[in-house]
PDB file of C-alpha atoms in Angstrom:
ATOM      1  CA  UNK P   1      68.332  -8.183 -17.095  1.00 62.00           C
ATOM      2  CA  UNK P   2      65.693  -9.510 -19.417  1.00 84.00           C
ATOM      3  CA  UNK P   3      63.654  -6.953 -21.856  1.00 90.00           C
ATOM      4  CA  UNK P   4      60.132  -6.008 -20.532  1.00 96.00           C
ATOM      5  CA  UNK P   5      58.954  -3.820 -23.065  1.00 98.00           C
ATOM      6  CA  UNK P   6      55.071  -3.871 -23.436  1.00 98.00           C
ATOM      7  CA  UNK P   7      54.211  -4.073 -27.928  1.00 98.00           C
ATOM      8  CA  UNK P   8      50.688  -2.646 -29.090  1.00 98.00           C
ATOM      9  CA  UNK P   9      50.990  -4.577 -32.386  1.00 98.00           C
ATOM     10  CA  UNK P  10      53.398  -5.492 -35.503  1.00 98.00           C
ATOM     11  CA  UNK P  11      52.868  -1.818 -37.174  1.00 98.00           C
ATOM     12  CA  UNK P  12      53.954  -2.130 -40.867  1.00 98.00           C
ATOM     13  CA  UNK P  13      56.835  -4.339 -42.615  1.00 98.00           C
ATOM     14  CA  UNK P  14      58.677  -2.381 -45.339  1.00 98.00           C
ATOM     15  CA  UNK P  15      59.862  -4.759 -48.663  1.00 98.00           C
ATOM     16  CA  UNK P  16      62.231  -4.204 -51.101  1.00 98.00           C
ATOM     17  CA  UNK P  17      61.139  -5.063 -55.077  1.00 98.00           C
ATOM     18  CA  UNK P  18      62.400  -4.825 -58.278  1.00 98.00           C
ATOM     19  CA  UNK P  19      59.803  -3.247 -60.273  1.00 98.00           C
ATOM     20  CA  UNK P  20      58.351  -0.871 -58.240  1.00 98.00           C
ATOM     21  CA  UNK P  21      55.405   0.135 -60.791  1.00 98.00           C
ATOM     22  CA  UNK P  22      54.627  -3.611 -61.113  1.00 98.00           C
ATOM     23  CA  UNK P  23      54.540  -4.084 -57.292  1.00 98.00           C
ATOM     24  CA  UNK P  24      52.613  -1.572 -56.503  1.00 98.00           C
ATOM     25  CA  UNK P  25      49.697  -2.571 -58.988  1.00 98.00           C
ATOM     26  CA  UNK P  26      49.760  -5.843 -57.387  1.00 98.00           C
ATOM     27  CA  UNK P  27      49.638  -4.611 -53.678  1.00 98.00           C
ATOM     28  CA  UNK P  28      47.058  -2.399 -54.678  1.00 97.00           C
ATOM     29  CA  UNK P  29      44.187  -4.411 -56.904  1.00 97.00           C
ATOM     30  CA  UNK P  30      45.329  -8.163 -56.920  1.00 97.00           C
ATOM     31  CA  UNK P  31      46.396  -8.099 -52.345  1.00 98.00           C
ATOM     32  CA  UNK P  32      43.698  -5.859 -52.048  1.00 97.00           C
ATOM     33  CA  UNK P  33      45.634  -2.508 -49.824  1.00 98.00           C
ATOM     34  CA  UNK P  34      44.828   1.242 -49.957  1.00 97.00           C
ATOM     35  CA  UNK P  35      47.797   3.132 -51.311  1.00 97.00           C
ATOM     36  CA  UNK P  36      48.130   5.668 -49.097  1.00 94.00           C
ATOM     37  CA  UNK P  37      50.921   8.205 -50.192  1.00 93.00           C
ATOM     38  CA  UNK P  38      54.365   8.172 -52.105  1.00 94.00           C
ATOM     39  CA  UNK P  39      57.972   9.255 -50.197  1.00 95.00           C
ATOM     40  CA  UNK P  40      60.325  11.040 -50.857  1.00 93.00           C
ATOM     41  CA  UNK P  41      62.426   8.629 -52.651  1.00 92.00           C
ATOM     42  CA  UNK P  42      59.756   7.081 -54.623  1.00 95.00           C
ATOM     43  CA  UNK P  43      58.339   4.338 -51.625  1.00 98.00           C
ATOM     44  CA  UNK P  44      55.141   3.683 -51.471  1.00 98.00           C
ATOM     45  CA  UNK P  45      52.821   3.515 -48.769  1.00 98.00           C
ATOM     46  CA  UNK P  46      49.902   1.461 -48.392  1.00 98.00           C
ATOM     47  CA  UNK P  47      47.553   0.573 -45.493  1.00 97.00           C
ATOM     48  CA  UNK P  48      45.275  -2.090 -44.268  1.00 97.00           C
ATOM     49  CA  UNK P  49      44.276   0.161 -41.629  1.00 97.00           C
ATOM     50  CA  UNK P  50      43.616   3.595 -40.661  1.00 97.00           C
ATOM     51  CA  UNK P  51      47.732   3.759 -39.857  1.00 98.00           C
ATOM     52  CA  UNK P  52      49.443   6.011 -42.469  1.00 97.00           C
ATOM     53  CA  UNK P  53      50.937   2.415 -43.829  1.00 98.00           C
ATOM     54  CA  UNK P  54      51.267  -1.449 -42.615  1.00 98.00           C
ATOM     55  CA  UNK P  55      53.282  -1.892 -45.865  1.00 98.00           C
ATOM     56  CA  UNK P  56      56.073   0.269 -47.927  1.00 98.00           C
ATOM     57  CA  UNK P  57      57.404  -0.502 -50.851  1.00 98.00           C
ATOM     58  CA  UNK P  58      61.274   0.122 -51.568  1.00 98.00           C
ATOM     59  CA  UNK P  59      62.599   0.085 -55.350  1.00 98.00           C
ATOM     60  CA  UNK P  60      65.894  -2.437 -54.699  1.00 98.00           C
ATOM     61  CA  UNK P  61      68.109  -4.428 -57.388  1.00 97.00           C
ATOM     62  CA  UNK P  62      67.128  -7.061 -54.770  1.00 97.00           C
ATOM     63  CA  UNK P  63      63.704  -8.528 -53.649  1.00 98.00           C
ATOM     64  CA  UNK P  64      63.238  -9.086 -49.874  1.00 98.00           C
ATOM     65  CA  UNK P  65      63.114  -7.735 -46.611  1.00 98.00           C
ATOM     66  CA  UNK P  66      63.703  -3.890 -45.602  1.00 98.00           C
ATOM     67  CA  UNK P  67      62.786  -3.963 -42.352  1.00 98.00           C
ATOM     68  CA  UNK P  68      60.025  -4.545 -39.837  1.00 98.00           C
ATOM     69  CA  UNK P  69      58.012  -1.683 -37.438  1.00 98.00           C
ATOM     70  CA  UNK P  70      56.825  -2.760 -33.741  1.00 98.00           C
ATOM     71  CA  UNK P  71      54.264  -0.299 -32.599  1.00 98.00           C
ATOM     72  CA  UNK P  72      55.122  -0.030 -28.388  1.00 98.00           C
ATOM     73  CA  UNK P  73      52.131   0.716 -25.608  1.00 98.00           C
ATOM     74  CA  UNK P  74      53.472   4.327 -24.909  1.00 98.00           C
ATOM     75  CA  UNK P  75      56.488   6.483 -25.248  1.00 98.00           C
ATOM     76  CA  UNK P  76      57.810   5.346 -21.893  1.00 98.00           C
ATOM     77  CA  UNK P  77      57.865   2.195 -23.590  1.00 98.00           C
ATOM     78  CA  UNK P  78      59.494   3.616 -26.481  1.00 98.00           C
ATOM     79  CA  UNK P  79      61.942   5.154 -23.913  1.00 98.00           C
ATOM     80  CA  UNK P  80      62.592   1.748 -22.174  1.00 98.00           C
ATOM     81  CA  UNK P  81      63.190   0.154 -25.401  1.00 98.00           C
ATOM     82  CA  UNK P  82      65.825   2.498 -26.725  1.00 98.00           C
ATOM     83  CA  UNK P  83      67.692   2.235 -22.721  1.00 98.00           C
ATOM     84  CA  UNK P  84      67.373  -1.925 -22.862  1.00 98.00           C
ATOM     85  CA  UNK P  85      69.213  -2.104 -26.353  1.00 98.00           C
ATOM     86  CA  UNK P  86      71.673   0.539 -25.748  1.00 98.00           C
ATOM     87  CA  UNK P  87      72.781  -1.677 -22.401  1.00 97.00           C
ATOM     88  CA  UNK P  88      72.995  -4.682 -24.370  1.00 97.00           C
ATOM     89  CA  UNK P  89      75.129  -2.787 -27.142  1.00 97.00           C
ATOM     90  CA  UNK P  90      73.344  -2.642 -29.721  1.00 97.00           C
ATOM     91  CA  UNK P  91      73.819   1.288 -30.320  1.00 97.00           C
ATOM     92  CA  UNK P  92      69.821   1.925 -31.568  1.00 98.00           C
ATOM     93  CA  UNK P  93      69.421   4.935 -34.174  1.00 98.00           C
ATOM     94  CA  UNK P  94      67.547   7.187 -34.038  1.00 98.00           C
ATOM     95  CA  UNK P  95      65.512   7.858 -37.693  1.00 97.00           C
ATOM     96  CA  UNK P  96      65.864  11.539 -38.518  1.00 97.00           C
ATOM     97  CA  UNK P  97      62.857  13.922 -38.120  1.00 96.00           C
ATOM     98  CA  UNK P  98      62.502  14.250 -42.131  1.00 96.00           C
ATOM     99  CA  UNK P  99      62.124  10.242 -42.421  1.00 97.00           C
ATOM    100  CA  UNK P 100      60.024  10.072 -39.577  1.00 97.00           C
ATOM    101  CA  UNK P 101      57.442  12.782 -41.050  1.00 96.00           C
ATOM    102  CA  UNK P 102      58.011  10.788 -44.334  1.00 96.00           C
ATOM    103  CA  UNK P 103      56.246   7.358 -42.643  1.00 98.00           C
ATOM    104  CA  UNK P 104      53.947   9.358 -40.401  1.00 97.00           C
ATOM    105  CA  UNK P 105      55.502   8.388 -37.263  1.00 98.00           C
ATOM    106  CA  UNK P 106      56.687  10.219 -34.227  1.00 96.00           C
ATOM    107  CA  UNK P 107      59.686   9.492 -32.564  1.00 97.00           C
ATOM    108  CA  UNK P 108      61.380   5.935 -34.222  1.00 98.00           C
ATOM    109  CA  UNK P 109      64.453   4.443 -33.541  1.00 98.00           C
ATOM    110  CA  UNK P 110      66.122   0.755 -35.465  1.00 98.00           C
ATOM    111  CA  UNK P 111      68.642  -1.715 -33.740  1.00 98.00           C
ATOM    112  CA  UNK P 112      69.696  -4.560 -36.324  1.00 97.00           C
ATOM    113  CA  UNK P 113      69.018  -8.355 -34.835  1.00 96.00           C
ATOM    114  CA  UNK P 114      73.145  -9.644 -34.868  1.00 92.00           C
ATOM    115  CA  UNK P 115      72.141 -12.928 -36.283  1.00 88.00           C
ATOM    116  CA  UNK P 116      69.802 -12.699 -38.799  1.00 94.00           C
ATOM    117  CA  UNK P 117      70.854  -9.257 -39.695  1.00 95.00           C
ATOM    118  CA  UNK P 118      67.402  -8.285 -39.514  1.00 97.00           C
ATOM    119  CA  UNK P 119      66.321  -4.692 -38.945  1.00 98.00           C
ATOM    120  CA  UNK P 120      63.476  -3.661 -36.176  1.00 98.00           C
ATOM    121  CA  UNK P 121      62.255  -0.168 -36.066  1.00 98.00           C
ATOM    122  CA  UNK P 122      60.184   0.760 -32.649  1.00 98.00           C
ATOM    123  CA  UNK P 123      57.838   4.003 -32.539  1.00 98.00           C
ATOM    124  CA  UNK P 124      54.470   4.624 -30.272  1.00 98.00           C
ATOM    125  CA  UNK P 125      52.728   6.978 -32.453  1.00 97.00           C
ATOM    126  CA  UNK P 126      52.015   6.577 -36.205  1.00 98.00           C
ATOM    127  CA  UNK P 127      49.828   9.309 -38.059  1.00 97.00           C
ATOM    128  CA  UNK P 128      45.664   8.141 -38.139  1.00 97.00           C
ATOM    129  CA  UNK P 129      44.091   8.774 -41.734  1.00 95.00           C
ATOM    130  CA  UNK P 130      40.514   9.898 -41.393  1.00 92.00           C
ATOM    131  CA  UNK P 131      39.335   8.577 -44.220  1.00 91.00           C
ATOM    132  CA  UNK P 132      38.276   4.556 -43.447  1.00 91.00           C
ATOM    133  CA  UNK P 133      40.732   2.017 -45.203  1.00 94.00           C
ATOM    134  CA  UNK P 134      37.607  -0.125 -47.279  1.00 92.00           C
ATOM    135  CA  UNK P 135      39.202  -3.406 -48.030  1.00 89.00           C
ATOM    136  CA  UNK P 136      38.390  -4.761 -51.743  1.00 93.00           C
ATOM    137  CA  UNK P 137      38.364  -6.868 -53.267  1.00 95.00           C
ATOM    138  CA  UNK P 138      39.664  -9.997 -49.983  1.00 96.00           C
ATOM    139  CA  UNK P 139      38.132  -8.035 -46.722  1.00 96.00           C
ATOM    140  CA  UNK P 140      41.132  -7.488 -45.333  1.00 98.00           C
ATOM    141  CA  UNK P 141      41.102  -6.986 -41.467  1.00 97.00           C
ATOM    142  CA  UNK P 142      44.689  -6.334 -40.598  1.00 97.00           C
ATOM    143  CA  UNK P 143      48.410  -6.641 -41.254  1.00 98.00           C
ATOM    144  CA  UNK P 144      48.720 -10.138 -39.165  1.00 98.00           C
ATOM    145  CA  UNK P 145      52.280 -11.548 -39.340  1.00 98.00           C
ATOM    146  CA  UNK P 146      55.410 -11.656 -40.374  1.00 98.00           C
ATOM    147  CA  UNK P 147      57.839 -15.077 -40.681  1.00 98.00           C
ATOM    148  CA  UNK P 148      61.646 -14.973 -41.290  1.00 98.00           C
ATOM    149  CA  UNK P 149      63.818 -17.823 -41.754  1.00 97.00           C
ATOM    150  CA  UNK P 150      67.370 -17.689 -40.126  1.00 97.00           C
ATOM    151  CA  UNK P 151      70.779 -19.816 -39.681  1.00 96.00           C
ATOM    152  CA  UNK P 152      71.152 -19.642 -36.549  1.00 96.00           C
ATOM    153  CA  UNK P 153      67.486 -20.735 -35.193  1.00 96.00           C
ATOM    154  CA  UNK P 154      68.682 -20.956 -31.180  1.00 96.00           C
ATOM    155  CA  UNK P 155      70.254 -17.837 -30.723  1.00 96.00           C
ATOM    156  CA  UNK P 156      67.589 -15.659 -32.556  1.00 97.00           C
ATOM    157  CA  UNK P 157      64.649 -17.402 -31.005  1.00 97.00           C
ATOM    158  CA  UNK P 158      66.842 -16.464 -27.438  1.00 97.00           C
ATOM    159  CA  UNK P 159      67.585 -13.108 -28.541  1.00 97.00           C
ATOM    160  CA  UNK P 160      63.349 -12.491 -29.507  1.00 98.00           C
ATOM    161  CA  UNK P 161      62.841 -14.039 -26.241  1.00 98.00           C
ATOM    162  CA  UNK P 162      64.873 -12.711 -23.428  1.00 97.00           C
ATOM    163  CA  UNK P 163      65.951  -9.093 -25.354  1.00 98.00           C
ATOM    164  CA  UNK P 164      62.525  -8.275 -27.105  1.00 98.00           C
ATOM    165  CA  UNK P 165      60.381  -9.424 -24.723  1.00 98.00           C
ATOM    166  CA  UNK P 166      58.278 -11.842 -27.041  1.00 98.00           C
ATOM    167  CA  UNK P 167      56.439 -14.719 -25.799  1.00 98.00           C
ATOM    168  CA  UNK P 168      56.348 -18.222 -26.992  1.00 98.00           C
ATOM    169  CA  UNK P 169      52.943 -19.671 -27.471  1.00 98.00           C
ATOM    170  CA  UNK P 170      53.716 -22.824 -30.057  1.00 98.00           C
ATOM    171  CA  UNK P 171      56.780 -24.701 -31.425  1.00 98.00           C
ATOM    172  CA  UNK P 172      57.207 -27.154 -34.011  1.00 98.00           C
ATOM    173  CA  UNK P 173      60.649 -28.663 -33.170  1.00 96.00           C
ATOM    174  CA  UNK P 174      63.496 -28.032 -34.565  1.00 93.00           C
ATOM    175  CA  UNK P 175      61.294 -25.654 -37.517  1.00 97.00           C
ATOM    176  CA  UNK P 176      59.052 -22.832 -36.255  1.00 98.00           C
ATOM    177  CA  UNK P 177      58.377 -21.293 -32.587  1.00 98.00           C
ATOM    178  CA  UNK P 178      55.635 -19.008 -33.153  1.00 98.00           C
ATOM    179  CA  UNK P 179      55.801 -15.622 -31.064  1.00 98.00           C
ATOM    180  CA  UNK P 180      53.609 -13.297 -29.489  1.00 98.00           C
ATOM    181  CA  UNK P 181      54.792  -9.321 -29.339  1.00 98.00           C
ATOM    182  CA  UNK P 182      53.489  -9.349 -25.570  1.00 98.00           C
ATOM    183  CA  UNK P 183      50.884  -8.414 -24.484  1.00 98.00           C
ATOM    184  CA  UNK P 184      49.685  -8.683 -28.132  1.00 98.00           C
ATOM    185  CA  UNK P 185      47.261 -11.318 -27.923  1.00 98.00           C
ATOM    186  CA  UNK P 186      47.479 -13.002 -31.617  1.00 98.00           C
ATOM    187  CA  UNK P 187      48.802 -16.321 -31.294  1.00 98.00           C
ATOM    188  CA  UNK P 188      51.822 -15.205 -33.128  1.00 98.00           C
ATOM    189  CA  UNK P 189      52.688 -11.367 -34.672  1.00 98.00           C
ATOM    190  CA  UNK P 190      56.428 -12.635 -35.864  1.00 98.00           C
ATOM    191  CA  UNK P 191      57.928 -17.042 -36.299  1.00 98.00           C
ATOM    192  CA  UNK P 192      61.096 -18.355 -36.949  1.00 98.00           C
ATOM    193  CA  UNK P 193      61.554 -20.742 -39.396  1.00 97.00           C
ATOM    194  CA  UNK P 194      64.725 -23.196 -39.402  1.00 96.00           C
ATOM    195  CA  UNK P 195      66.540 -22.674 -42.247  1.00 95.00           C
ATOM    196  CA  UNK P 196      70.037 -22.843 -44.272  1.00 94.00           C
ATOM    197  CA  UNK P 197      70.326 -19.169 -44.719  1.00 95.00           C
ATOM    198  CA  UNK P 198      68.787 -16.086 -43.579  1.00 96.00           C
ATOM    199  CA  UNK P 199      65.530 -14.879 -45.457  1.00 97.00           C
ATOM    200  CA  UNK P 200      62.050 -13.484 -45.330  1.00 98.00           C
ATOM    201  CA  UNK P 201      59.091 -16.702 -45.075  1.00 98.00           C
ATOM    202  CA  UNK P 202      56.303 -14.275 -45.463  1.00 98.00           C
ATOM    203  CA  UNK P 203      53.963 -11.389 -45.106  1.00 98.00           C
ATOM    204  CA  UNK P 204      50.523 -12.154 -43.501  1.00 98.00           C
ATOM    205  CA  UNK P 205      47.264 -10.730 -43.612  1.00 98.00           C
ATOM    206  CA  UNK P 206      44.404 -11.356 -41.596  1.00 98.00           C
ATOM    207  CA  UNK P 207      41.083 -11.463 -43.449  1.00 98.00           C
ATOM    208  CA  UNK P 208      37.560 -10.873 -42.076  1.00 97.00           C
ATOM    209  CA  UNK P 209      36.128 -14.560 -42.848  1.00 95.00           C
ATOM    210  CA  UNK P 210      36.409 -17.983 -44.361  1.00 97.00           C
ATOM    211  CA  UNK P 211      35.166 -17.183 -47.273  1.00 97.00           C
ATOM    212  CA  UNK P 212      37.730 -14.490 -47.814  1.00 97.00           C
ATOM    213  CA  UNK P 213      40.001 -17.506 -48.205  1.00 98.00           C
ATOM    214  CA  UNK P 214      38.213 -19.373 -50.472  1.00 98.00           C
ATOM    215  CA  UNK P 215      37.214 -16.749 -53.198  1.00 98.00           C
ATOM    216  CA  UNK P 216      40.905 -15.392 -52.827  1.00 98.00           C
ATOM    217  CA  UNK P 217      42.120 -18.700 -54.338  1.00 98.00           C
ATOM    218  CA  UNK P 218      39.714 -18.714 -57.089  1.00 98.00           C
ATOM    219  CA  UNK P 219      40.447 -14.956 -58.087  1.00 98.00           C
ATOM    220  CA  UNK P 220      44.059 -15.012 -57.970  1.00 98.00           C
ATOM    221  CA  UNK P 221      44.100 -18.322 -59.563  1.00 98.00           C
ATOM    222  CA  UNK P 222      42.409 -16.406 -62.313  1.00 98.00           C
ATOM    223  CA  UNK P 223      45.317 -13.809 -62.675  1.00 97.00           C
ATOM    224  CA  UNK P 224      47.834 -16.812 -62.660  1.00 98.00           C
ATOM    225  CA  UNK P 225      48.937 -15.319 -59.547  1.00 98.00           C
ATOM    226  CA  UNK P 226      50.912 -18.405 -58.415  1.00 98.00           C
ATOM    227  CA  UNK P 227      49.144 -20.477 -55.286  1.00 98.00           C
ATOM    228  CA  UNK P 228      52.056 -22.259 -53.046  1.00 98.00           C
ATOM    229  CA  UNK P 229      50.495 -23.585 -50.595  1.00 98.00           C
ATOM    230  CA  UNK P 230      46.680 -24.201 -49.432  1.00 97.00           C
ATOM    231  CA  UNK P 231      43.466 -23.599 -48.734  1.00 98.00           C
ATOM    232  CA  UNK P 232      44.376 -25.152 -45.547  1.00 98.00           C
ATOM    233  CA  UNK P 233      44.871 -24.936 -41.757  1.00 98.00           C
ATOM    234  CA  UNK P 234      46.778 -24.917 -39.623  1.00 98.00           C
ATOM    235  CA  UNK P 235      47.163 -27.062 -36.115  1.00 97.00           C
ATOM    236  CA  UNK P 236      49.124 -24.528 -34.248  1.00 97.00           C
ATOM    237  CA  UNK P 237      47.094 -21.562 -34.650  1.00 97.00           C
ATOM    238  CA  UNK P 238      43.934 -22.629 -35.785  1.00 97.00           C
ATOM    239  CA  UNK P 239      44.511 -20.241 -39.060  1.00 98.00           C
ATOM    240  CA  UNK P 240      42.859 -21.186 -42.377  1.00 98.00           C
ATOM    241  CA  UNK P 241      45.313 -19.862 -44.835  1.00 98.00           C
ATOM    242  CA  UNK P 242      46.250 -19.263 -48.799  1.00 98.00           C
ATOM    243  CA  UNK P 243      49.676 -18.480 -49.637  1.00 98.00           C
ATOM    244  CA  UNK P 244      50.520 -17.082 -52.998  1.00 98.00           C
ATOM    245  CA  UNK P 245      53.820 -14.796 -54.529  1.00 98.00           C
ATOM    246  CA  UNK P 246      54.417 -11.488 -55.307  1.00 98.00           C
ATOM    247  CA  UNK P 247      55.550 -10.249 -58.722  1.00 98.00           C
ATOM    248  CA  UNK P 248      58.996 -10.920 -57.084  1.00 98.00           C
ATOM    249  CA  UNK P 249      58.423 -14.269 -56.122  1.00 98.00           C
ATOM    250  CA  UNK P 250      57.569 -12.842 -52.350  1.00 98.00           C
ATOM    251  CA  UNK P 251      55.347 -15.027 -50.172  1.00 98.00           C
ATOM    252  CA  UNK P 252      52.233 -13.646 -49.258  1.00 98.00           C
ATOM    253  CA  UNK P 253      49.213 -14.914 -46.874  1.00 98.00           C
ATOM    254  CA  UNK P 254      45.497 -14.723 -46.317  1.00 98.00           C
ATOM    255  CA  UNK P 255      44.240 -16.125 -43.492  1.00 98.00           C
ATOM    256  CA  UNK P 256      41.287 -16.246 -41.313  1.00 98.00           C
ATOM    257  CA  UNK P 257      40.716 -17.187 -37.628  1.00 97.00           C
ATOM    258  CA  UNK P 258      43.161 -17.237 -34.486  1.00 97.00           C
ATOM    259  CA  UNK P 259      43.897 -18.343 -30.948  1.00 97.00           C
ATOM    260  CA  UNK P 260      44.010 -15.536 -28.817  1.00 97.00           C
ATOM    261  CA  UNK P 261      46.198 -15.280 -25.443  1.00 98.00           C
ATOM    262  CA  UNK P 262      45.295 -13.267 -22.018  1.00 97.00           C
ATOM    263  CA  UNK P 263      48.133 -11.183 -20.959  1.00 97.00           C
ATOM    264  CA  UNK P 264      47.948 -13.715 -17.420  1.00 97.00           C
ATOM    265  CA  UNK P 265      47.400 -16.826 -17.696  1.00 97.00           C
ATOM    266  CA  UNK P 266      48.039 -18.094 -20.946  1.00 97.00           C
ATOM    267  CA  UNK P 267      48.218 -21.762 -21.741  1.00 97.00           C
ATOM    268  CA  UNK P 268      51.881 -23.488 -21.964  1.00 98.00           C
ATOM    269  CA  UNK P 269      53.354 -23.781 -25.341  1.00 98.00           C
ATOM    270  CA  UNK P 270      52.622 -26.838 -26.848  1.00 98.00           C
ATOM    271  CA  UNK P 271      55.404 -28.525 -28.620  1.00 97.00           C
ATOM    272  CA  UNK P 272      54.758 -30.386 -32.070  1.00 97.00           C
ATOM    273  CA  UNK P 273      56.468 -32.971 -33.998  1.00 96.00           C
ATOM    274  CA  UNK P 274      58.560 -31.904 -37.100  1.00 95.00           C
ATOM    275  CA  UNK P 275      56.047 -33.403 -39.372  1.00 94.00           C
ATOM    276  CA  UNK P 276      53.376 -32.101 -42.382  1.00 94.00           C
ATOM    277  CA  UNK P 277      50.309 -32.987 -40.158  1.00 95.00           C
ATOM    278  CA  UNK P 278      51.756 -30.028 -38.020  1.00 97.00           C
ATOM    279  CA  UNK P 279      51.502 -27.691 -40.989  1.00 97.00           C
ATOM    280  CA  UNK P 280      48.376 -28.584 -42.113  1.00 97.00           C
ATOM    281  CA  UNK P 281      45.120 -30.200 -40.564  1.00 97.00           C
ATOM    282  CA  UNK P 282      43.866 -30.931 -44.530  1.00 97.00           C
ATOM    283  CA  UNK P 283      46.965 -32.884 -45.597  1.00 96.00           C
ATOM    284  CA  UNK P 284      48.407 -29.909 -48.200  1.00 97.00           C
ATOM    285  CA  UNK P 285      52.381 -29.322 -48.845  1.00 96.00           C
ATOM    286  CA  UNK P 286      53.793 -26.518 -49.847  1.00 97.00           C
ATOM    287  CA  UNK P 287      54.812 -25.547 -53.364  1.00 98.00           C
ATOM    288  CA  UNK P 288      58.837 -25.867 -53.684  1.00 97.00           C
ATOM    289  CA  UNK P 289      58.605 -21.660 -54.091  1.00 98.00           C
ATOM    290  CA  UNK P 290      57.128 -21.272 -50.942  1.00 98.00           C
ATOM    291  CA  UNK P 291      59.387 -18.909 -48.784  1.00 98.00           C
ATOM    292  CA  UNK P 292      62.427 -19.548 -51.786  1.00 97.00           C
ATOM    293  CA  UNK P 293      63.014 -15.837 -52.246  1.00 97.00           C
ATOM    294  CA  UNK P 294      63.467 -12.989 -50.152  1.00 98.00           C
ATOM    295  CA  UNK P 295      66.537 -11.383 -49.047  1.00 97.00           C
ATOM    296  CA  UNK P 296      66.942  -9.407 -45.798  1.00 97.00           C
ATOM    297  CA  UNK P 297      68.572  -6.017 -46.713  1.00 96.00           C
ATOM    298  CA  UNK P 298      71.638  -5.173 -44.392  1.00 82.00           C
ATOM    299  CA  UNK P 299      71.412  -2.399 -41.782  1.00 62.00           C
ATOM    300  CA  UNK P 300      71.451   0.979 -43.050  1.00 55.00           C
TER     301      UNK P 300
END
């Protein structure tokens, strides 16, 4: 029986780095995030958001991917959830009560994706900070996106699909489908990419205009904060973007603008030809670090 749990938003994406103290003054004044709190282990929290975090920071001999945190409609949801993996096998954990209170959440439990190896976390409550998150210096509106890139493209888009309950809205064949965490609206909250091996893409964030984008470019280019791809825009979501790397050679993305879906009746994917017009209306290519690094931890 296919999935039908119901997904308020992508909630945070936790990344491992090497140089924690390095990181974190990067995430802070150069992406522009509120740092919220520390763990117990030394993470860091940050937010883009009134959430307790969209984004924790893990100190790892590796850079990469931790894991990612789907916020569900309710705690029936959360309920379903935990019942449709456990039928399909995949023995979801439960996060202890400590680690929960740790990253402000309520109830959490993780199930690793067999293919990719990826780890999803699923709550319905996360703790609400009173004090406004103030983006500065790129007005940042939200955490937007997040892109992985994985071996065996058929069988993860099929497991996001029919065991997630994510719907398709755009594909560019045989390289990306771009998903929707339903009834999320966002033209996509999580993409596949086709590749060799199994690896984070990138991190998005959505910004509050256009000209976010363009003074981002000229401020980070100041920093010699490497730029791998863009300004541009792109033909399947309508995004104008800027993609740039972390201290750990991380991709990272500002974008403004997106197609928006109703929950009923949403247009048909559209299918789009392998091809760099498909990337990018303004003829740009992507810097040969783009999406290079960026290993996906195992399950814990």
């Amino acid at each position: 029986m296919a999935s039908t749990i119901r997904y308020e938003k992508l909630g945070y994406v936790a990344l491992n780095v090497t140089d924690l103290k390095k990181s974190t003054d990067f995430y802070e004044n150069l992406v522009g995030l509120k740092r919220e709190s520390d763990g117990p282990d030394g993470e860091v929290f940050f937010r883009s958001s009134n959430d307790h975090h969209n984004i924790a920071l893990y100190q790892a001999p590796e850079a990469g991917l931790k894991r990612i945190g789907w916020k569900v409609e309710s705690a029936a949801e959360l309920q379903n959830a935990f019942d449709h993996f456990t039928k399909i096998g995949l023995a979801p954990k439960e996060i202890t009560k400590a680690e929960a209170k740790a990253l402000g959440l309520g109830r959490a439990f993780r199930i690793r994706e067999p293919k990719s190896g990826v780890t999803f976390e699923f709550f319905d409550q996360i703790s609400q900070v009173s004090d406004p998150f103030e983006p500065h210096p790129t007005k940042i509106v939200r955490l937007g996106h997040i892109v992985v890139n994985v071996k065996d493209f058929a069988a993860m888009e099929k497991f996001m699909l029919d065991e997630m309950n994510f719907r398709v809205s755009d594909r560019i064949e045989g390289m990306v489908t771009f998903m929707r965490c339903f009834p999320n609206p966002l033209h996509h909250s999580f993409a596949l990419g086709q590749a060799d091996g199994n690896r984070l893409n990138h991190v998005n964030f959505m910004v509050t205009d256009i000209d976010d984008v363009g003074a981002a470019n000229n401020r980070l280019r100041k920093k010699e904060v490497p730029i791998v791809f863009g300004p541009g825009r792109h033909p399947p979501s309508g995004s104008v973007f800027l993609y740039f790397l972390d201290p750990d050679g991380l991709t990272i993305e500002y974008s403004y603008g997106m197609e928006e879906f109703p929950e009923k009746g949403a247009r048909d994917p559209r299918k789009m030809k392998p091809a760099p017009e498909s990337f990018d209306y303004w003829g740009g290519m992507p810097d040969p670090r783009f999406a290079a690094k960026g290993r996906i931890e195992a399950a814990e």
